[in-house]
Short mmCIF file of C-alpha atoms and ligand atoms in Angstrom, two decimals:
data_model
loop_
_atom_site.label_atom_id
_atom_site.label_comp_id
_atom_site.label_asym_id
_atom_site.label_seq_id
_atom_site.Cartn_x
_atom_site.Cartn_y
_atom_site.Cartn_z
CA MET X 1 -182.65 -119.21 -89.03
CA THR X 2 -181.09 -120.84 -86.00
CA ASN X 3 -179.61 -118.49 -83.43
CA SER X 4 -176.84 -120.94 -82.73
CA LEU X 5 -175.20 -120.48 -86.14
CA ARG X 6 -171.57 -119.44 -85.64
CA ILE X 7 -170.86 -116.56 -88.05
CA ALA X 8 -167.48 -114.89 -88.68
CA ILE X 9 -167.09 -111.74 -90.74
CA VAL X 10 -163.58 -110.94 -91.97
CA GLY X 11 -163.15 -107.16 -92.29
CA ALA X 12 -164.63 -104.22 -90.39
CA GLY X 13 -165.22 -101.98 -93.40
CA PRO X 14 -168.64 -100.54 -94.25
CA GLY X 15 -169.84 -103.88 -95.67
CA GLY X 16 -168.74 -106.10 -92.77
CA LEU X 17 -169.94 -103.72 -90.05
CA THR X 18 -173.35 -103.19 -91.69
CA LEU X 19 -173.85 -106.95 -91.84
CA ALA X 20 -172.75 -107.36 -88.22
CA ARG X 21 -175.09 -104.59 -87.07
CA ILE X 22 -178.20 -105.90 -88.86
CA LEU X 23 -177.65 -109.44 -87.61
CA TYR X 24 -176.94 -108.21 -84.07
CA ARG X 25 -180.10 -106.07 -84.16
CA HIS X 26 -182.08 -109.24 -84.82
CA GLY X 27 -180.46 -111.21 -82.05
CA LEU X 28 -177.66 -113.02 -83.87
CA ALA X 29 -174.16 -113.00 -82.43
CA VAL X 30 -171.38 -112.51 -84.96
CA THR X 31 -167.65 -111.98 -84.63
CA VAL X 32 -165.85 -109.50 -86.86
CA PHE X 33 -162.10 -109.95 -87.38
CA GLU X 34 -160.22 -106.80 -88.42
CA ARG X 35 -156.51 -106.48 -89.16
CA GLU X 36 -156.30 -102.84 -88.04
CA GLY X 37 -155.33 -102.41 -84.38
CA GLY X 38 -158.32 -100.16 -83.58
CA PRO X 39 -160.80 -97.74 -85.10
CA LEU X 40 -158.29 -94.89 -85.10
CA GLU X 41 -155.25 -96.78 -86.39
CA ARG X 42 -155.44 -95.10 -89.79
CA PRO X 43 -157.62 -92.42 -91.35
CA GLN X 44 -160.39 -94.24 -93.21
CA GLY X 45 -160.25 -92.08 -96.33
CA GLY X 46 -162.47 -89.53 -97.94
CA THR X 47 -166.08 -88.68 -98.38
CA LEU X 48 -168.74 -91.04 -99.81
CA ASP X 49 -172.21 -90.32 -101.13
CA LEU X 50 -174.80 -92.80 -99.90
CA HIS X 51 -177.64 -93.58 -102.28
CA VAL X 52 -181.28 -93.87 -101.15
CA GLU X 53 -181.84 -97.30 -102.70
CA SER X 54 -178.64 -98.91 -101.35
CA GLY X 55 -176.38 -97.28 -98.74
CA GLN X 56 -179.20 -95.38 -97.04
CA LEU X 57 -181.55 -98.38 -97.26
CA ALA X 58 -178.93 -100.54 -95.53
CA LEU X 59 -178.58 -97.99 -92.72
CA GLN X 60 -182.36 -98.00 -92.29
CA ARG X 61 -182.32 -101.77 -91.94
CA ALA X 62 -179.54 -101.29 -89.40
CA GLY X 63 -181.78 -98.88 -87.45
CA LEU X 64 -179.26 -96.09 -87.92
CA GLU X 65 -181.26 -93.45 -89.82
CA HIS X 66 -180.90 -90.93 -87.00
CA ALA X 67 -177.19 -91.57 -86.53
CA PHE X 68 -176.81 -91.11 -90.28
CA LYS X 69 -178.72 -87.81 -90.35
CA ARG X 70 -176.31 -86.48 -87.74
CA ILE X 71 -173.25 -87.10 -89.92
CA ALA X 72 -174.74 -86.66 -93.42
CA ARG X 73 -173.71 -83.52 -95.28
CA TYR X 74 -176.64 -82.69 -97.57
CA GLU X 75 -175.07 -79.29 -98.18
CA ASP X 76 -171.97 -80.73 -99.90
CA GLN X 77 -173.50 -82.45 -102.94
CA GLY X 78 -172.39 -79.88 -105.50
CA SER X 79 -170.23 -80.40 -108.61
CA ARG X 80 -167.99 -78.06 -110.56
CA LEU X 81 -166.11 -78.82 -113.77
CA MET X 82 -163.20 -76.82 -115.21
CA ASP X 83 -160.70 -77.17 -118.00
CA HIS X 84 -157.03 -76.81 -117.14
CA HIS X 85 -157.14 -73.07 -117.90
CA ALA X 86 -159.61 -72.78 -114.99
CA ASN X 87 -162.55 -71.99 -117.29
CA LEU X 88 -165.68 -73.04 -115.41
CA LEU X 89 -167.70 -75.35 -117.69
CA PHE X 90 -170.33 -76.49 -115.20
CA GLU X 91 -171.56 -75.56 -111.76
CA ASP X 92 -174.38 -77.21 -109.89
CA PRO X 93 -176.72 -74.36 -108.87
CA ASN X 94 -178.12 -76.19 -105.79
CA PRO X 95 -175.43 -78.18 -103.97
CA ASP X 96 -177.88 -79.07 -101.19
CA ALA X 97 -180.79 -80.23 -103.36
CA GLY X 98 -180.00 -83.90 -103.98
CA ASP X 99 -180.77 -87.04 -101.99
CA ARG X 100 -177.23 -88.46 -102.03
CA PRO X 101 -175.63 -86.74 -99.05
CA GLU X 102 -171.93 -87.03 -98.40
CA VAL X 103 -170.58 -88.72 -95.31
CA ASP X 104 -167.00 -89.04 -94.14
CA ARG X 105 -165.81 -92.60 -94.08
CA THR X 106 -164.45 -92.33 -90.54
CA ALA X 107 -167.77 -90.97 -89.24
CA LEU X 108 -169.70 -93.75 -91.01
CA ARG X 109 -167.46 -96.42 -89.52
CA GLN X 110 -167.78 -94.91 -86.06
CA ALA X 111 -171.59 -94.79 -86.29
CA LEU X 112 -171.62 -98.49 -87.18
CA LEU X 113 -169.11 -99.38 -84.44
CA ASP X 114 -171.12 -97.47 -81.82
CA SER X 115 -174.11 -99.65 -82.65
CA LEU X 116 -172.31 -102.93 -81.94
CA PRO X 117 -171.66 -104.54 -78.57
CA HIS X 118 -168.24 -104.32 -76.99
CA GLY X 119 -166.02 -107.19 -78.13
CA CYS X 120 -167.95 -107.88 -81.35
CA VAL X 121 -165.00 -106.60 -83.40
CA LYS X 122 -161.70 -108.36 -82.73
CA TRP X 123 -159.11 -105.72 -83.60
CA GLY X 124 -155.57 -106.50 -84.70
CA VAL X 125 -156.48 -109.89 -86.21
CA ARG X 126 -155.10 -110.23 -89.73
CA ILE X 127 -156.50 -113.40 -91.25
CA ASP X 128 -153.96 -115.14 -93.49
CA GLU X 129 -155.99 -118.12 -94.54
CA VAL X 130 -159.32 -119.88 -94.17
CA ARG X 131 -159.22 -123.68 -93.87
CA PRO X 132 -161.92 -126.36 -93.68
CA VAL X 133 -162.71 -128.08 -90.39
CA GLY X 134 -164.40 -131.38 -91.16
CA ASP X 135 -167.08 -131.33 -93.86
CA ARG X 136 -169.19 -128.38 -92.80
CA CYS X 137 -167.14 -125.77 -90.92
CA TRP X 138 -164.27 -123.33 -91.43
CA ALA X 139 -161.46 -121.97 -89.27
CA LEU X 140 -159.65 -118.65 -89.63
CA HIS X 141 -155.88 -118.70 -89.36
CA GLN X 142 -153.77 -115.82 -88.13
CA GLY X 143 -150.18 -117.09 -88.16
CA PRO X 144 -150.07 -119.86 -85.53
CA VAL X 145 -153.39 -118.75 -83.99
CA THR X 146 -156.67 -120.37 -85.07
CA HIS X 147 -160.14 -118.84 -84.67
CA GLY X 148 -163.26 -120.94 -84.96
CA PRO X 149 -164.72 -123.22 -86.11
CA PHE X 150 -167.52 -121.28 -87.83
CA ASP X 151 -170.59 -122.42 -89.77
CA LEU X 152 -170.44 -119.36 -92.02
CA VAL X 153 -167.47 -117.17 -92.93
CA VAL X 154 -168.26 -113.93 -94.78
CA GLY X 155 -165.34 -112.33 -96.59
CA ALA X 156 -165.86 -108.57 -96.23
CA ASP X 157 -162.12 -108.00 -96.42
CA GLY X 158 -161.93 -105.82 -99.50
CA ALA X 159 -159.89 -105.90 -102.68
CA TRP X 160 -157.29 -108.46 -101.61
CA SER X 161 -159.64 -110.77 -99.73
CA LYS X 162 -158.19 -113.85 -98.05
CA VAL X 163 -161.56 -115.58 -98.27
CA ARG X 164 -162.02 -115.10 -102.03
CA PRO X 165 -159.35 -117.66 -103.13
CA LEU X 166 -161.55 -120.44 -101.71
CA LEU X 167 -164.34 -119.40 -104.06
CA SER X 168 -162.73 -117.86 -107.12
CA SER X 169 -159.37 -117.86 -108.84
CA TYR X 170 -159.77 -114.29 -110.11
CA GLN X 171 -157.50 -111.53 -108.83
CA PRO X 172 -158.17 -107.80 -109.29
CA GLN X 173 -156.60 -106.35 -112.43
CA TYR X 174 -154.83 -102.98 -112.59
CA SER X 175 -157.02 -100.53 -114.53
CA GLY X 176 -154.08 -98.51 -115.84
CA LEU X 177 -155.11 -95.57 -113.66
CA THR X 178 -153.29 -94.40 -110.56
CA PHE X 179 -154.74 -91.82 -108.16
CA ILE X 180 -152.30 -89.79 -106.11
CA GLU X 181 -154.10 -88.52 -103.05
CA PHE X 182 -153.34 -85.29 -101.21
CA GLY X 183 -155.12 -83.24 -98.53
CA ILE X 184 -155.63 -79.62 -97.52
CA ASP X 185 -156.60 -78.81 -93.91
CA ASP X 186 -158.61 -75.96 -92.43
CA VAL X 187 -159.43 -74.66 -95.89
CA ASP X 188 -162.12 -72.14 -94.94
CA ARG X 189 -159.83 -70.17 -92.64
CA GLN X 190 -156.42 -70.72 -94.19
CA HIS X 191 -157.21 -70.99 -97.91
CA PRO X 192 -160.63 -69.40 -98.57
CA HIS X 193 -159.77 -68.98 -102.27
CA LEU X 194 -159.43 -72.79 -102.54
CA ALA X 195 -162.67 -73.32 -100.62
CA ARG X 196 -164.38 -71.15 -103.26
CA LEU X 197 -162.56 -72.91 -106.11
CA VAL X 198 -163.81 -76.33 -105.00
CA GLY X 199 -167.25 -75.17 -103.85
CA ARG X 200 -169.73 -77.23 -101.80
CA GLY X 201 -168.91 -80.68 -103.09
CA LYS X 202 -166.60 -81.87 -105.84
CA LEU X 203 -164.37 -80.05 -108.33
CA GLU X 204 -163.12 -81.88 -111.41
CA VAL X 205 -160.42 -80.32 -113.59
CA ALA X 206 -159.41 -82.14 -116.75
CA GLY X 207 -157.09 -81.55 -119.67
CA GLU X 208 -153.97 -82.80 -121.44
CA ALA X 209 -154.64 -86.45 -120.49
CA LYS X 210 -154.58 -85.69 -116.77
CA ALA X 211 -157.28 -84.93 -114.25
CA LEU X 212 -157.76 -83.65 -110.74
CA ILE X 213 -160.71 -84.42 -108.52
CA VAL X 214 -160.95 -82.45 -105.27
CA GLN X 215 -163.72 -83.09 -102.76
CA ARG X 216 -164.85 -81.17 -99.75
CA ASN X 217 -164.85 -83.39 -96.63
CA ALA X 218 -166.16 -82.62 -93.15
CA HIS X 219 -164.16 -80.32 -90.84
CA ALA X 220 -163.19 -77.96 -93.70
CA HIS X 221 -160.83 -80.55 -95.18
CA LEU X 222 -160.23 -80.96 -98.92
CA ARG X 223 -159.13 -84.31 -100.32
CA GLY X 224 -157.68 -84.34 -103.82
CA TYR X 225 -156.85 -87.06 -106.31
CA ALA X 226 -154.47 -86.43 -109.20
CA ILE X 227 -155.27 -89.05 -111.84
CA PHE X 228 -152.76 -90.51 -114.30
CA ARG X 229 -152.72 -93.32 -116.84
CA VAL X 230 -149.34 -94.87 -116.01
CA PRO X 231 -147.63 -98.19 -115.22
CA THR X 232 -148.19 -99.49 -111.67
CA ASP X 233 -144.70 -98.62 -110.40
CA TRP X 234 -144.67 -95.06 -111.83
CA ALA X 235 -145.96 -93.47 -108.63
CA VAL X 236 -142.89 -94.47 -106.62
CA ASP X 237 -140.87 -91.64 -108.18
CA HIS X 238 -143.69 -89.08 -108.03
CA LEU X 239 -144.73 -89.22 -104.41
CA SER X 240 -144.02 -85.64 -103.34
CA LEU X 241 -145.91 -82.41 -103.77
CA PRO X 242 -143.23 -80.77 -105.98
CA ALA X 243 -143.09 -83.87 -108.23
CA LEU X 244 -146.86 -83.89 -108.42
CA LYS X 245 -147.13 -80.20 -109.18
CA ALA X 246 -144.52 -80.57 -111.94
CA GLN X 247 -146.85 -83.02 -113.71
CA PHE X 248 -149.38 -80.22 -114.09
CA SER X 249 -147.00 -77.51 -115.31
CA GLY X 250 -148.77 -75.06 -117.60
CA TRP X 251 -152.10 -75.43 -115.77
CA HIS X 252 -153.76 -72.31 -114.44
CA PRO X 253 -152.16 -70.91 -111.24
CA ASP X 254 -155.53 -71.00 -109.42
CA VAL X 255 -155.55 -74.77 -109.87
CA LEU X 256 -151.85 -75.24 -109.08
CA ALA X 257 -152.41 -73.38 -105.80
CA LEU X 258 -154.02 -76.60 -104.53
CA PHE X 259 -150.58 -78.26 -104.43
CA ASP X 260 -149.03 -75.27 -102.64
CA ALA X 261 -151.61 -75.54 -99.86
CA ALA X 262 -151.53 -79.33 -99.46
CA ASN X 263 -150.03 -81.05 -96.45
CA GLU X 264 -147.04 -83.33 -96.98
CA THR X 265 -148.86 -86.66 -96.94
CA VAL X 266 -149.20 -87.92 -100.50
CA VAL X 267 -150.44 -91.47 -101.11
CA ALA X 268 -150.56 -93.53 -104.31
CA ARG X 269 -153.75 -95.49 -105.00
CA PRO X 270 -153.46 -97.72 -108.06
CA ILE X 271 -157.01 -98.51 -109.16
CA HIS X 272 -157.86 -102.20 -109.57
CA ALA X 273 -161.08 -104.02 -110.44
CA LEU X 274 -162.42 -107.55 -110.64
CA PRO X 275 -163.86 -108.56 -114.01
CA VAL X 276 -167.40 -107.33 -114.72
CA GLY X 277 -169.71 -110.28 -114.01
CA HIS X 278 -167.34 -111.88 -111.48
CA ARG X 279 -169.11 -114.83 -109.83
CA TRP X 280 -168.36 -118.21 -108.28
CA SER X 281 -170.00 -121.57 -107.65
CA HIS X 282 -171.56 -121.71 -104.21
CA ARG X 283 -169.54 -123.43 -101.50
CA GLN X 284 -171.17 -124.30 -98.21
CA GLY X 285 -170.34 -121.99 -95.32
CA LEU X 286 -168.53 -119.31 -97.33
CA THR X 287 -169.49 -116.13 -99.12
CA LEU X 288 -168.24 -112.64 -100.04
CA ILE X 289 -169.69 -109.13 -99.83
CA GLY X 290 -168.50 -105.73 -101.03
CA ASP X 291 -165.16 -105.19 -102.71
CA ALA X 292 -164.14 -108.78 -101.96
CA ALA X 293 -166.97 -109.89 -104.27
CA HIS X 294 -167.02 -107.15 -106.92
CA LEU X 295 -164.18 -104.63 -106.64
CA MET X 296 -164.90 -101.74 -109.06
CA SER X 297 -163.03 -98.61 -110.02
CA PRO X 298 -164.44 -95.63 -108.08
CA PHE X 299 -166.00 -94.04 -111.20
CA GLY X 300 -169.70 -94.19 -110.59
CA GLY X 301 -169.45 -93.96 -106.80
CA GLU X 302 -171.16 -97.32 -106.33
CA GLY X 303 -168.58 -99.36 -104.37
CA VAL X 304 -169.59 -98.58 -100.82
CA ASN X 305 -173.28 -98.48 -101.71
CA ALA X 306 -173.09 -101.94 -103.28
CA ALA X 307 -171.14 -103.27 -100.27
CA MET X 308 -173.77 -102.01 -97.81
CA LEU X 309 -176.66 -103.33 -99.89
CA ASP X 310 -174.91 -106.73 -100.10
CA ALA X 311 -174.79 -106.69 -96.30
CA ALA X 312 -178.47 -105.77 -95.97
CA GLU X 313 -179.59 -108.41 -98.47
CA LEU X 314 -177.41 -111.20 -97.07
CA ALA X 315 -178.67 -110.38 -93.57
CA GLN X 316 -182.28 -110.46 -94.74
CA HIS X 317 -181.86 -113.86 -96.40
CA LEU X 318 -180.13 -115.25 -93.31
CA LEU X 319 -182.88 -113.93 -91.05
CA GLU X 320 -185.77 -115.14 -93.20
CA THR X 321 -184.55 -118.49 -94.51
CA PRO X 322 -184.15 -121.33 -92.01
CA ASP X 323 -181.51 -123.09 -94.11
CA CYS X 324 -178.20 -121.19 -94.13
CA THR X 325 -177.03 -122.68 -97.44
CA ALA X 326 -180.26 -121.72 -99.20
CA ALA X 327 -180.08 -118.23 -97.72
CA VAL X 328 -176.50 -117.64 -98.92
CA GLN X 329 -177.25 -119.07 -102.36
CA ALA X 330 -180.27 -116.78 -102.75
CA TYR X 331 -178.13 -113.79 -101.77
CA GLU X 332 -175.36 -114.74 -104.20
CA ASN X 333 -177.63 -115.40 -107.18
CA HIS X 334 -179.37 -112.07 -106.81
CA MET X 335 -176.19 -110.10 -106.03
CA PHE X 336 -174.32 -111.40 -109.12
CA GLU X 337 -177.03 -109.90 -111.35
CA ARG X 338 -177.65 -106.76 -109.30
CA VAL X 339 -174.05 -105.48 -109.34
CA MET X 340 -173.52 -106.04 -113.09
CA PRO X 341 -174.75 -102.62 -114.31
CA ALA X 342 -172.72 -100.76 -111.66
CA ALA X 343 -169.60 -102.79 -112.43
CA GLN X 344 -170.11 -102.19 -116.16
CA GLY X 345 -170.58 -98.45 -115.61
CA SER X 346 -167.46 -98.22 -113.44
CA ALA X 347 -165.41 -100.14 -115.99
CA GLU X 348 -166.58 -97.84 -118.79
CA GLY X 349 -165.89 -94.81 -116.61
CA ALA X 350 -162.33 -96.00 -116.03
CA ALA X 351 -161.78 -96.80 -119.70
CA LEU X 352 -162.89 -93.32 -120.77
CA GLN X 353 -160.92 -91.43 -118.12
CA LEU X 354 -158.23 -89.15 -119.56
CA SER X 355 -159.38 -89.78 -123.11
CA HIS X 356 -159.65 -86.92 -125.62
CA ASP X 357 -163.39 -86.86 -124.98
CA SER X 358 -163.30 -86.99 -121.19
CA LEU X 359 -164.16 -83.30 -120.60
CA ALA X 360 -167.14 -83.49 -122.97
CA LEU X 361 -168.25 -86.77 -121.39
CA SER X 362 -167.98 -85.36 -117.86
CA LEU X 363 -169.99 -82.33 -118.93
CA ALA X 364 -172.70 -84.49 -120.49
CA HIS X 365 -172.80 -86.67 -117.36
CA LEU X 366 -173.16 -83.66 -115.05
CA HIS X 367 -175.96 -82.12 -117.17
CA HIS X 368 -177.75 -85.49 -117.22
CA HIS X 369 -177.42 -85.81 -113.44
CA LEU X 370 -178.76 -82.28 -112.94
CA THR X 371 -181.85 -82.89 -115.06
CA THR X 372 -182.65 -86.27 -113.48
CA GLN X 373 -182.12 -85.51 -109.78
C1 FAD Z 1 -159.62 -93.64 -104.14
C2 FAD Z 1 -160.95 -94.29 -103.91
C3 FAD Z 1 -162.10 -93.52 -103.86
C4 FAD Z 1 -163.35 -94.12 -103.66
N1 FAD Z 1 -164.46 -93.34 -103.66
C5 FAD Z 1 -165.68 -93.93 -103.53
C6 FAD Z 1 -166.88 -93.16 -103.54
O1 FAD Z 1 -166.85 -91.92 -103.67
N2 FAD Z 1 -168.07 -93.80 -103.42
C7 FAD Z 1 -168.15 -95.16 -103.27
O2 FAD Z 1 -169.27 -95.71 -103.18
N3 FAD Z 1 -167.05 -95.92 -103.24
C8 FAD Z 1 -165.82 -95.34 -103.37
N4 FAD Z 1 -164.70 -96.12 -103.34
C9 FAD Z 1 -164.87 -97.57 -103.16
C10 FAD Z 1 -165.15 -97.91 -101.69
O3 FAD Z 1 -164.07 -97.43 -100.93
C11 FAD Z 1 -165.27 -99.42 -101.51
O4 FAD Z 1 -166.14 -99.95 -102.46
C12 FAD Z 1 -165.79 -99.76 -100.11
O5 FAD Z 1 -164.92 -99.28 -99.11
C13 FAD Z 1 -165.96 -101.27 -99.99
O6 FAD Z 1 -166.31 -101.60 -98.68
P1 FAD Z 1 -165.94 -103.04 -98.10
O7 FAD Z 1 -166.50 -103.06 -96.71
O8 FAD Z 1 -166.35 -104.08 -99.06
O9 FAD Z 1 -164.34 -103.10 -98.08
P2 FAD Z 1 -163.26 -102.16 -97.40
O10 FAD Z 1 -163.76 -100.78 -97.18
O11 FAD Z 1 -162.01 -102.33 -98.20
O12 FAD Z 1 -163.03 -102.82 -95.96
C14 FAD Z 1 -162.34 -104.02 -95.82
C15 FAD Z 1 -161.89 -104.17 -94.38
O13 FAD Z 1 -161.27 -105.45 -94.23
C16 FAD Z 1 -160.05 -105.33 -93.53
N5 FAD Z 1 -159.19 -106.43 -93.95
C17 FAD Z 1 -158.60 -106.59 -95.16
N6 FAD Z 1 -157.88 -107.74 -95.19
C18 FAD Z 1 -158.03 -108.31 -93.97
C19 FAD Z 1 -157.53 -109.51 -93.40
N7 FAD Z 1 -156.73 -110.34 -94.08
N8 FAD Z 1 -157.87 -109.82 -92.12
C20 FAD Z 1 -158.69 -108.98 -91.40
N9 FAD Z 1 -159.18 -107.81 -91.90
C21 FAD Z 1 -158.87 -107.49 -93.18
C22 FAD Z 1 -159.54 -103.94 -93.93
O14 FAD Z 1 -158.60 -103.44 -93.00
C23 FAD Z 1 -160.84 -103.13 -93.97
O15 FAD Z 1 -161.18 -102.58 -92.72
C24 FAD Z 1 -163.44 -95.53 -103.51
C25 FAD Z 1 -162.29 -96.30 -103.54
C26 FAD Z 1 -161.05 -95.70 -103.75
C27 FAD Z 1 -159.81 -96.56 -103.81
#
């Protein structure tokens, strides 16, 4: 591939930064445009488990295995499952035995940023629109400011991508599920009973058509999601800890203690997804990776892994194929098929959440995972 190709990546999430890093490592200059003002503008969210065949593979191709080992938490891979009376139905006996270590999103982003040259990421640039320049190039528009032209624009800008409308008319659909996120700080010292309740990894509590998922993050932080099947605007009136706790009245006090210990920041996350099998007809000089291409519900834990593998595969095609259009087409054709099972699994996971069978299904899933790891 020619080194003079002008490549823009919209979005400095895990997908966009992995792509930038692999291309940079092989001598290609790229520019990443990110709407956030800097790496610390907002907390990046919770913990992610990176899979050997996708997220970890992409980091290997990025030459970041050692950086990853420094931030990976192999010891936090455990699972616990309880009913709403706090009866323990499942506990992983070896939370450190698996090969899908947890990593905090902020640490992952920082490791990727540290591997890129200064100035590669243009912070505080919110792209509103992508427009053609002549027959073969594209420009990025940020209000009155124009960036470009570029030979290839990669939309790595997540669920509400501004690049996607040029390729596909689909918009993410609301799944019917809303997560309300809360956090507990310094849990080992201040709330050791909650540290024990959650264990080394993830606690799921389900019952009465509601669920709680609480995950151990780095720095003794717990991040919880209360999960409801509700209309999209329901959360507006339930965004406080007392309102949240009231939704779980009658649940065991050991579980309700999570809300008493939480800090005041409570955030609603309505869960959206693109249709399973989402694809588009190739258009020269444009493509999508990660959530912009195949937004899934988080059930299945595949989103970030798929985004990073997209980045690794697109980079490989661009590096090995002299013709940029052929490279992007090869990436797209393979990616459309590859993500189908994960998207299907996530959609089924979302559909079954909070059903009458969800505890039994979670239990079966955990036993299956234990016997196959
Ligand atoms: C509650 C929740 C829990 C999750 N848990 C997991 C999990 O455990 N495991 C897992 O694998 N996945 C999980 N996911 C999914 C995972 O977060 C995503 O799949 C992953 O972050 C996708 O990476 P990405 O790089 O494609 O997009 P993103 O991480 O969304 O990054 C997109 C970037 O683009 C920037 N951007 C957006 N618009 C613009 C614009 N117009 N101009 C410039 N920049 C822009 C954003 O600021 C952001 O930095 C979860 C998702 C949610 C909502």
